Short mmCIF file of C-alpha atoms and ligand atoms in Angstrom, two decimals:
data_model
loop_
_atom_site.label_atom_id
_atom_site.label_comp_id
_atom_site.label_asym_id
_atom_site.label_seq_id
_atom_site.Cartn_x
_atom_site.Cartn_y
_atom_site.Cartn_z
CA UNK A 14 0.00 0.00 0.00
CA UNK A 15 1.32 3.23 -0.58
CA UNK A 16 0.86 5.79 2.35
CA UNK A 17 0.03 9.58 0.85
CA UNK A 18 1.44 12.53 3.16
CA UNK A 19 -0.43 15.29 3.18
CA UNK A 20 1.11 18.48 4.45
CA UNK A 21 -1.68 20.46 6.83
CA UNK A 22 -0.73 24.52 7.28
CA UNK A 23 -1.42 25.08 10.45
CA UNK A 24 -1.89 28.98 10.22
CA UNK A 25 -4.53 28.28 7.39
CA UNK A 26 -6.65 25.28 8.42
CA UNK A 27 -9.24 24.39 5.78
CA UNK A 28 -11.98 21.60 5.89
CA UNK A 29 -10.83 20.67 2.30
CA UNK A 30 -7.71 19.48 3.42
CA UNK A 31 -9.00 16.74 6.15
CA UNK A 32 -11.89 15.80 3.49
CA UNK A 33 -9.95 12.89 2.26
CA UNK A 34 -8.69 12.12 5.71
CA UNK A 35 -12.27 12.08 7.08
CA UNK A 36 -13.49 9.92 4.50
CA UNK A 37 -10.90 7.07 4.99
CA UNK A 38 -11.65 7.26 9.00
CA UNK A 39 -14.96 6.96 8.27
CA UNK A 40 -14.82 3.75 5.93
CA UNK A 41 -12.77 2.08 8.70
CA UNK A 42 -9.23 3.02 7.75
CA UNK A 43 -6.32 4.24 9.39
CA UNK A 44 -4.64 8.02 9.13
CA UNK A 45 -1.75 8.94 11.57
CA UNK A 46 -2.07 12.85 12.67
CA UNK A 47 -0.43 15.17 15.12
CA UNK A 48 -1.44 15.89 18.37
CA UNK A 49 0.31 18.22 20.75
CA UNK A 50 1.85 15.00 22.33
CA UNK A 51 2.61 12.96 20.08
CA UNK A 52 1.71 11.94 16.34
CA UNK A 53 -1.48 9.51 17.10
CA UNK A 54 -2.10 6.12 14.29
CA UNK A 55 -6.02 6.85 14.14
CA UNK A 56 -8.65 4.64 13.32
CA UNK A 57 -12.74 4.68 14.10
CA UNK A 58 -12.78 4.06 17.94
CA UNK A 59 -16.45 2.32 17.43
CA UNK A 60 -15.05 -0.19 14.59
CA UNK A 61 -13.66 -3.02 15.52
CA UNK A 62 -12.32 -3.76 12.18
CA UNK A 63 -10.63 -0.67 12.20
CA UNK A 64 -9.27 -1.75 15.55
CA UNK A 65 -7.36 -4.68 14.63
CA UNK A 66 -5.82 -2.71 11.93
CA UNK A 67 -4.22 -0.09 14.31
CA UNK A 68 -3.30 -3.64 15.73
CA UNK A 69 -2.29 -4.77 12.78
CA UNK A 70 -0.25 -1.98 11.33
CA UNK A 71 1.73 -1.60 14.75
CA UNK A 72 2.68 -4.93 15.44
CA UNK A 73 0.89 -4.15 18.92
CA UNK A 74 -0.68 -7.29 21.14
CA UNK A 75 -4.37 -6.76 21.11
CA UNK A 76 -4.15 -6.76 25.02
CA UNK A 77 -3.40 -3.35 24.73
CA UNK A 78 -6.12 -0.61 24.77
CA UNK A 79 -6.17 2.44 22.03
CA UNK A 80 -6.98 5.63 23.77
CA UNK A 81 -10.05 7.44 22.28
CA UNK A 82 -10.00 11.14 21.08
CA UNK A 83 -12.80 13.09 21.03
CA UNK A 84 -13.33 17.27 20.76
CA UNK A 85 -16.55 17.81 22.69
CA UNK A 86 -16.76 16.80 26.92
CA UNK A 87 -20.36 15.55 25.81
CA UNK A 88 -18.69 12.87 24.27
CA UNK A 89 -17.78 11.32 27.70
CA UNK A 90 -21.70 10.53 28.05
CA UNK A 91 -21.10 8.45 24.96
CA UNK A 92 -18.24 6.16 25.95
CA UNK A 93 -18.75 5.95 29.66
CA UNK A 94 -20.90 3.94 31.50
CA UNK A 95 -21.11 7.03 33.82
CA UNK A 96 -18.97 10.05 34.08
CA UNK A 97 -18.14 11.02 37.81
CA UNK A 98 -17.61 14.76 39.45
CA UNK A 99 -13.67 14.09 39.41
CA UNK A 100 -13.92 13.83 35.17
CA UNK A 101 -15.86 16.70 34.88
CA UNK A 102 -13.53 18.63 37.57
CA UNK A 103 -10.59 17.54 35.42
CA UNK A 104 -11.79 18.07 31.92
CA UNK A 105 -12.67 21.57 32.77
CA UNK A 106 -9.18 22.17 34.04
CA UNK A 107 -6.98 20.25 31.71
CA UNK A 108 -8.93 19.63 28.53
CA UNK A 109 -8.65 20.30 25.63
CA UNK A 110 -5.04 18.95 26.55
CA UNK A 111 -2.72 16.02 27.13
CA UNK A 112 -4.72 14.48 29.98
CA UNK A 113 -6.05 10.90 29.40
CA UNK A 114 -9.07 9.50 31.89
CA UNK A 115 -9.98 6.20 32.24
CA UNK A 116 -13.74 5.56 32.69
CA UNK A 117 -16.20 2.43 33.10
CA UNK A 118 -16.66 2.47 29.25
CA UNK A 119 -19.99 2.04 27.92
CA UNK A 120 -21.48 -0.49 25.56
CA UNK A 121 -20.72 1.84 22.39
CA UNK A 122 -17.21 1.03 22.94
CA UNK A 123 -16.14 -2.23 21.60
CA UNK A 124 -14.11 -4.43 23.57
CA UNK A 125 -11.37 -4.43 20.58
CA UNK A 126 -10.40 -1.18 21.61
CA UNK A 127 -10.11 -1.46 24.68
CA UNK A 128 -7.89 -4.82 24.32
CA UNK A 129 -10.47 -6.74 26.12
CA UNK A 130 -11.10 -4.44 29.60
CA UNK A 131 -14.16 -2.65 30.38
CA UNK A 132 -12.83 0.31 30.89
CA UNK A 133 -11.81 3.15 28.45
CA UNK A 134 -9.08 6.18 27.76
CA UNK A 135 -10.55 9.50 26.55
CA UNK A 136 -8.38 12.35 25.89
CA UNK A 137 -8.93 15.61 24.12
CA UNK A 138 -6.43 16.99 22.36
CA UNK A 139 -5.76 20.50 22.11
CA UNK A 140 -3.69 20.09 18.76
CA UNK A 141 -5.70 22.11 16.05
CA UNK A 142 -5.17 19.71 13.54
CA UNK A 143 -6.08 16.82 15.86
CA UNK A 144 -9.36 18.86 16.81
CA UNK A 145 -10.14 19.67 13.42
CA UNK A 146 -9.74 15.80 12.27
CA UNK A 147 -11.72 14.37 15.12
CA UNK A 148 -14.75 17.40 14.02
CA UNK A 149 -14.83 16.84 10.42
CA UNK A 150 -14.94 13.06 10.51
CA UNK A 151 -17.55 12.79 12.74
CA UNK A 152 -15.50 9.55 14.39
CA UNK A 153 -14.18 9.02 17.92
CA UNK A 154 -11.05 8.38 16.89
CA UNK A 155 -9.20 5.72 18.64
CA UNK A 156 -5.47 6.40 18.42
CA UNK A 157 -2.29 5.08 19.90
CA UNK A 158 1.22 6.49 19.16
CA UNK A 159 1.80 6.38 15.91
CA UNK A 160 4.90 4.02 16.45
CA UNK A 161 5.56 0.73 15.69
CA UNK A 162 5.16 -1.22 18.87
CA UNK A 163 8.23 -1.18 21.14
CA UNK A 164 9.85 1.83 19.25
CA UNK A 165 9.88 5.47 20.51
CA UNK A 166 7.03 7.23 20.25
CA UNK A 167 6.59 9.61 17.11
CA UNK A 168 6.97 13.45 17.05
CA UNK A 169 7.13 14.36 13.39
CA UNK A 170 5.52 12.65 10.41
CA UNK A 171 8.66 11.43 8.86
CA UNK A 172 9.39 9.23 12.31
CA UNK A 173 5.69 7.75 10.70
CA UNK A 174 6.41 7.51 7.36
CA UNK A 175 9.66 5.41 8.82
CA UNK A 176 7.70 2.73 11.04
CA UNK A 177 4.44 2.96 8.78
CA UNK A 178 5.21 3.51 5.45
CA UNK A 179 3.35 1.20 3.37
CA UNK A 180 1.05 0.22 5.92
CA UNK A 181 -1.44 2.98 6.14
CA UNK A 182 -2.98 5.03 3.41
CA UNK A 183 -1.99 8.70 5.21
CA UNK A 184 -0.27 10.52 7.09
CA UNK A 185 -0.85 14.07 8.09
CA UNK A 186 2.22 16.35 8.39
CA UNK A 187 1.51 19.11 10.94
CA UNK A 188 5.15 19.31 11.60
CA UNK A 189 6.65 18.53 14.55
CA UNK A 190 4.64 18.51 18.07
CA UNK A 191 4.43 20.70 21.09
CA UNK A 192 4.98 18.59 24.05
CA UNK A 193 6.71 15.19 22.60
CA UNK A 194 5.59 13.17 25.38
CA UNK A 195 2.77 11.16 25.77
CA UNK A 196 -0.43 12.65 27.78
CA UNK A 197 -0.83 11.67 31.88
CA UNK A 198 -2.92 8.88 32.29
CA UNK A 199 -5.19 8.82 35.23
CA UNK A 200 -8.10 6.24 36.67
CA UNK A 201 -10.69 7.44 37.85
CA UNK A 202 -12.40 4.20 38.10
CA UNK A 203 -11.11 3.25 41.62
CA UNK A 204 -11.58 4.92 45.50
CA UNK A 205 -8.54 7.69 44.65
CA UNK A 206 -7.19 9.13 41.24
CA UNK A 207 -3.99 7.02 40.05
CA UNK A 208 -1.83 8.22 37.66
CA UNK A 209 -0.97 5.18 35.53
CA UNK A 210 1.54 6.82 32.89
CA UNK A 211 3.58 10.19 34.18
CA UNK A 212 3.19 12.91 31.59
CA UNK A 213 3.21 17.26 30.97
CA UNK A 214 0.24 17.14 33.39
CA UNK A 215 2.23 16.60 36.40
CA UNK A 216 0.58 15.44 39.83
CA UNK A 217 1.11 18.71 41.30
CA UNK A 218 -1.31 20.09 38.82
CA UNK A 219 -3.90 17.30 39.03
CA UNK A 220 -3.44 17.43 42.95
CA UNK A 221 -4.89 21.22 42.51
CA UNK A 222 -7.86 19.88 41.80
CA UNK A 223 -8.08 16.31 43.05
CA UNK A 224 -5.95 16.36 45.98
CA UNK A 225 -6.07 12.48 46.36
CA UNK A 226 -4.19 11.60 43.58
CA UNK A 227 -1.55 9.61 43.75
CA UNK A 228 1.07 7.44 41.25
CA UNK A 229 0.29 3.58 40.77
CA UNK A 230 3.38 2.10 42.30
CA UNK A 231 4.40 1.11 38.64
CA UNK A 232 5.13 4.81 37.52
CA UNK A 233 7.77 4.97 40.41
CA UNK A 234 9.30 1.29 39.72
CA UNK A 235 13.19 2.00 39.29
CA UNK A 236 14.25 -2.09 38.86
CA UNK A 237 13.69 -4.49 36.07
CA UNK A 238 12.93 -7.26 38.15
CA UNK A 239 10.99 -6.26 40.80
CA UNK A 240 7.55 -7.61 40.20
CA UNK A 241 4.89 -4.81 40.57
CA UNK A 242 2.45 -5.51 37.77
CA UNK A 243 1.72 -2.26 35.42
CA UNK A 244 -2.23 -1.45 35.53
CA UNK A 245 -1.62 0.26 32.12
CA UNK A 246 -1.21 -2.52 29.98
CA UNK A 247 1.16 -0.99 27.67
CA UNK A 248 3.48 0.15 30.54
CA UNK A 249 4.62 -4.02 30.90
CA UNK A 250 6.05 -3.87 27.49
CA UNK A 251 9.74 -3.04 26.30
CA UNK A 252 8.99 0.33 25.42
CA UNK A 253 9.92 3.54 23.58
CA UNK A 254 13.55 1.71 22.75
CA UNK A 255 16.18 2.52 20.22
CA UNK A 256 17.92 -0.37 18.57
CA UNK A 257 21.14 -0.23 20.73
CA UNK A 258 22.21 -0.88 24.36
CA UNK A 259 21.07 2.17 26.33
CA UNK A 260 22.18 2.93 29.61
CA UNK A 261 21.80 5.52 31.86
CA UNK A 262 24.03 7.14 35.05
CA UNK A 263 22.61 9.06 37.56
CA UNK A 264 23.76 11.02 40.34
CA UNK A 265 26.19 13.82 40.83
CA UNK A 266 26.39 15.63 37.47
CA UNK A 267 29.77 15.90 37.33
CA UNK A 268 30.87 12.29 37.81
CA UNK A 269 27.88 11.33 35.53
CA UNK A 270 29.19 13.35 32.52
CA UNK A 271 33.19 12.14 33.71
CA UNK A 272 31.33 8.37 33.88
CA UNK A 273 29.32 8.71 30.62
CA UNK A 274 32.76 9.81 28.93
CA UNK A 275 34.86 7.20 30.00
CA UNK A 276 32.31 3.95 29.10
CA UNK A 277 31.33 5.67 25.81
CA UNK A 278 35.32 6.43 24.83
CA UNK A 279 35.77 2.89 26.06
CA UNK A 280 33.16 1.28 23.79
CA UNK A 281 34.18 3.38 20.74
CA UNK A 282 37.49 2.21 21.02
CA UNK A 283 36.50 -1.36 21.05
CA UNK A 284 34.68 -0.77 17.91
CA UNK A 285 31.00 -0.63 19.37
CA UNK A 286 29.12 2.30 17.37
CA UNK A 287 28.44 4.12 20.35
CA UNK A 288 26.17 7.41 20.88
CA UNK A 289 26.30 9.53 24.13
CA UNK A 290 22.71 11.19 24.76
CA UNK A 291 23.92 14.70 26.87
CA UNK A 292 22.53 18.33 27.43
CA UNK A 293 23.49 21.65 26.01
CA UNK A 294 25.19 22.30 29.13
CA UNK A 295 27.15 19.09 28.96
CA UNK A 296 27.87 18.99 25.58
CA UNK A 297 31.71 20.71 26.06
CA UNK A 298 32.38 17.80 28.69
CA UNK A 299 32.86 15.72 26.04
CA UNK A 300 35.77 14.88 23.64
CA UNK A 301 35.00 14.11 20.23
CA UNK A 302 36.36 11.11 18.39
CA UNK A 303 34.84 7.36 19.48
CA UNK A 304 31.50 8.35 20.02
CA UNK A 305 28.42 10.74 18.63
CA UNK A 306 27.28 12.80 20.67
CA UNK A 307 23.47 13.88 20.70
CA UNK A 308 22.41 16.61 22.92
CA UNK A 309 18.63 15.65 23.74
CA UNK A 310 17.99 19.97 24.94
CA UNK A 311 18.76 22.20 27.79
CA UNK A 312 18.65 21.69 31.58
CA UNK A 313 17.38 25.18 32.03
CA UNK A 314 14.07 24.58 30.13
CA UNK A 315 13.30 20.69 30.45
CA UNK A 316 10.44 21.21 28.11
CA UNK A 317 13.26 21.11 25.39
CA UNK A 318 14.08 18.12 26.75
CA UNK A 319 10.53 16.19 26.54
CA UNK A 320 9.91 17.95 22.76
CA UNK A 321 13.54 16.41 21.70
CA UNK A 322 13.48 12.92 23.71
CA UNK A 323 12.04 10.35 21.16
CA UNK A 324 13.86 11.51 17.85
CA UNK A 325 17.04 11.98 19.86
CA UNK A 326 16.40 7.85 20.59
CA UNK A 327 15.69 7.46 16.73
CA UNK A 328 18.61 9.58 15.82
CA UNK A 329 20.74 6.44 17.64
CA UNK A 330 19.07 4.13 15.19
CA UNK A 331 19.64 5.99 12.35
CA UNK A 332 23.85 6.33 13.50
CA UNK A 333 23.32 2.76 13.49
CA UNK A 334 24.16 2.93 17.82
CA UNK A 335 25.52 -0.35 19.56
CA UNK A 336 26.05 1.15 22.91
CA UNK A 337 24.31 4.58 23.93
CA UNK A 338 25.56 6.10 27.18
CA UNK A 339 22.83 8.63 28.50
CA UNK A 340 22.84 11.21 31.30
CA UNK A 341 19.63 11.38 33.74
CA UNK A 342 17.74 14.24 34.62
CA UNK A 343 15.89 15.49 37.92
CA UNK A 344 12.66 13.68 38.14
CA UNK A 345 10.55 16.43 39.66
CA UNK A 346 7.47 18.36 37.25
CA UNK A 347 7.96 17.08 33.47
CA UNK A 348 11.10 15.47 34.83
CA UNK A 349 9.33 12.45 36.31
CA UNK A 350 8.00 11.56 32.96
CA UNK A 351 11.05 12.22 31.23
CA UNK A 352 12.97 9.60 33.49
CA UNK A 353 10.11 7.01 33.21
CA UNK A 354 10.41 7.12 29.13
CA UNK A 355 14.26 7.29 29.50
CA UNK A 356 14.60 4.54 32.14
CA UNK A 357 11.81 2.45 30.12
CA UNK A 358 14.07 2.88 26.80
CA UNK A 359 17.02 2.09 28.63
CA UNK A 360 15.20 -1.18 29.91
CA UNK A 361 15.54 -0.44 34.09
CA UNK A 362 19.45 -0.13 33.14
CA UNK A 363 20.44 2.43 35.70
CA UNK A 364 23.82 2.97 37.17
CA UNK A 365 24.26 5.09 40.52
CA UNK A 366 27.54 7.00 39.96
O1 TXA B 25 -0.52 11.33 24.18
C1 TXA B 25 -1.06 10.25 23.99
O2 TXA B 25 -1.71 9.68 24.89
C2 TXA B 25 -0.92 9.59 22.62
C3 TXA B 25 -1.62 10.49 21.60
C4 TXA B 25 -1.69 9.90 20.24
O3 TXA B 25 -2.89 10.85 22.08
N1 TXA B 25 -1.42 8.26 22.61
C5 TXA B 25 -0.77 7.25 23.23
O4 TXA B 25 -1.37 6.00 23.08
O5 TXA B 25 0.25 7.39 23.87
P1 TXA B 25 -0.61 4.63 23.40
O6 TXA B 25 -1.54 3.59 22.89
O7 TXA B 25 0.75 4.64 22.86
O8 TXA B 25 -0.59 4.54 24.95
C6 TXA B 25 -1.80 4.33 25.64
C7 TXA B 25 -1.53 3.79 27.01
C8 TXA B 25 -1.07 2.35 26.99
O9 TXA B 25 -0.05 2.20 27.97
C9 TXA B 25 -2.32 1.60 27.39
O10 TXA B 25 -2.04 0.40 28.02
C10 TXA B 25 -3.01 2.59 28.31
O11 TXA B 25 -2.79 3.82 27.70
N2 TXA B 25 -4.46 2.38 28.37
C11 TXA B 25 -5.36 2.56 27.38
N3 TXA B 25 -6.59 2.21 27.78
C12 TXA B 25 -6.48 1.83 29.07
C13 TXA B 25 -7.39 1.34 30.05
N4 TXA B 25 -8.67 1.18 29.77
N5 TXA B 25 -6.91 1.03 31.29
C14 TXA B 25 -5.60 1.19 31.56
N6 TXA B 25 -4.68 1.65 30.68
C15 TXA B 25 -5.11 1.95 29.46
MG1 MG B 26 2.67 4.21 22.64
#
């Protein structure tokens, strides 16, 4: 199949330019599309068929539920079996935005979506083009990241075009996204609020208005093997990973950038393609020669950092990167979900310096 990218200008949105878009959402197919997270693989929340396509196209275990985008709050009255005070309170506050609920999901919602679990994900996006696609296809669009499974997640259409190519009709380019991190996730389905999957909606903010909240003890899981069991589904798997061996030092910056040095000169020298993942303000700590060296943003504005994450992870890949030797960075605000993508990526390999 050949995939057709069609470029959206986001300063002049025009119906005409989604018509096509609309029209293959509605007869069940798939279009990937930017949010402000990240780019979402979209397909008819409400068709199964279309479903096992996203599925399908992915390589993604059916286990795993598709969160569903809508662009109107009513829509919650659709999907959920019933929509408590805490939604509402949060919707108000955070949507349109990168804040995913999970609900009792109603019986429009077919169990293909949400990988067998009667519950369901809602988000809506603030992304324009995300808004406007969701409006003038008339679908609930159910949409994971528009990755292939496993890989990181994708923040401009070209990372698309590189895992889907071929396998979906379209993809709209609406360049490259705000945040670059996927949205929070939090359950509302139990006695307290539980944030499921860290994101730019931190729990300070969702504290402001549900004071309860708290993190599943998942989020804050720092080992491989210890064996607390991931109530988002998708948080069990391998996740977000480049092709090489990433690892990651934390602790004192200093001794991480004088550690990060050493193993990466060390495994250039041995021949290992290596990569070194560092900061602007790092960057001069480290020789050139044995290694490439990828600055991922600046430590004075981690929202760099979040925006730049996943295609400084696909930038390994596309060095061809054995070994990649990556700093950490404080997890406090965005920080907490910058660490759980990094340490996921880096498969729970951590080394205190
Ligand atoms: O920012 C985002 O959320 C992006 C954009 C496209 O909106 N989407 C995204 O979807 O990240 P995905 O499929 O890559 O991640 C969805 C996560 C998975 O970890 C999945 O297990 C979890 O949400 N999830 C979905 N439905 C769930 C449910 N009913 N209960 C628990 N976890 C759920
Ligand atoms: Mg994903």
């Amino acid at each position: 199949m050949e995939t057709k990218l069609v470029t959206i200008d986001r300063e002049h949105l025009n119906d005409e330019d989604f018509k096509e878009a609309a029209e293959l959402l509605r007869n069940g197919e798939l279009v990937a599309f930017p949010t402000e997270t990240v780019y979402g693989l979209g397909g008819n929340a409400l068709d199964p068929t279309a479903s096992a396509r996203i599925y399908a196209a992915k390589g993604r275990p059916s286990d795993n539920p598709l969160i569903v985008h809508i662009c109107d709050v009513k829509a919650l009255y659709d999907l959920a079996e019933e929509v408590p005070e805490s939604a509402l309170k949060l919707a108000e506050k955070f949507w349109p935005g990168p804040l995913t609920m999970i609900l009792k999901k109603s019986g429009l919602v077919p169990k293909e979506t949400t990988g067998g679990l009667n519950t369901v994900a809602i988000r809506m996006p603030s992304d324009s083009v995300a808004a406007a696609l969701i409006r003038i296809s008339g679908v609930y669009i159910a949409a994971p990241s528009a990755n292939a499974s496993g890989r990181p997640s994708t923040t401009k259409a070209s990372h698309c075009m590189e895992d889907l190519g071929g396998k979906i009709p379209m993809v709209l380019d609406g360049g490259a996204v705000k945040i670059g991190l996927e949205s929070t996730i939090v359950d509302l389905t139990g006695d307290i609020p539980m944030i499921l999957r860290p994101g730019y909606i931190t729990i300070e903010m969702l504290r402001s208005v549900l004071p309860e909240t708290e993190y599943d003890p998942a989020v804050l899981k720092r080992e491989r093997n210890d064996n607390i069991v991931a109530k988002a589904p998708g948080m069990k798997y391998r996740h977000y990973a480049p092709k090489g061996n990433l690892t990651i030092f934390e602790g004192d910056l200093d001794k991480v950038c004088g550690r990060v040095a050493e193993e990466a000169d060390r495994a250039g020298k041995e021949g290992f393609v290596t990569a070194v993942l560092c900061s602007e303000e790092t960057r001069a700590r480290y020789a050139r020669g044995s290694f490439y060296l990828i600055s991922v943003g600046t430590r004075a504005d981690e929202e760099s950092i979040a925006a730049n994450l996943f295609d400084a992870l696909r930038e390994c890949d596309h060095l061809g990167a054995q070994k990649i030797f990556g700093e950490s960075f404080p997890a406090e605000g965005v920080g907490q979900a910058i660490m759980n993508r990094l340490m996921k990526a880096a498969g729970y390999q951590i080394e205190q310096v």
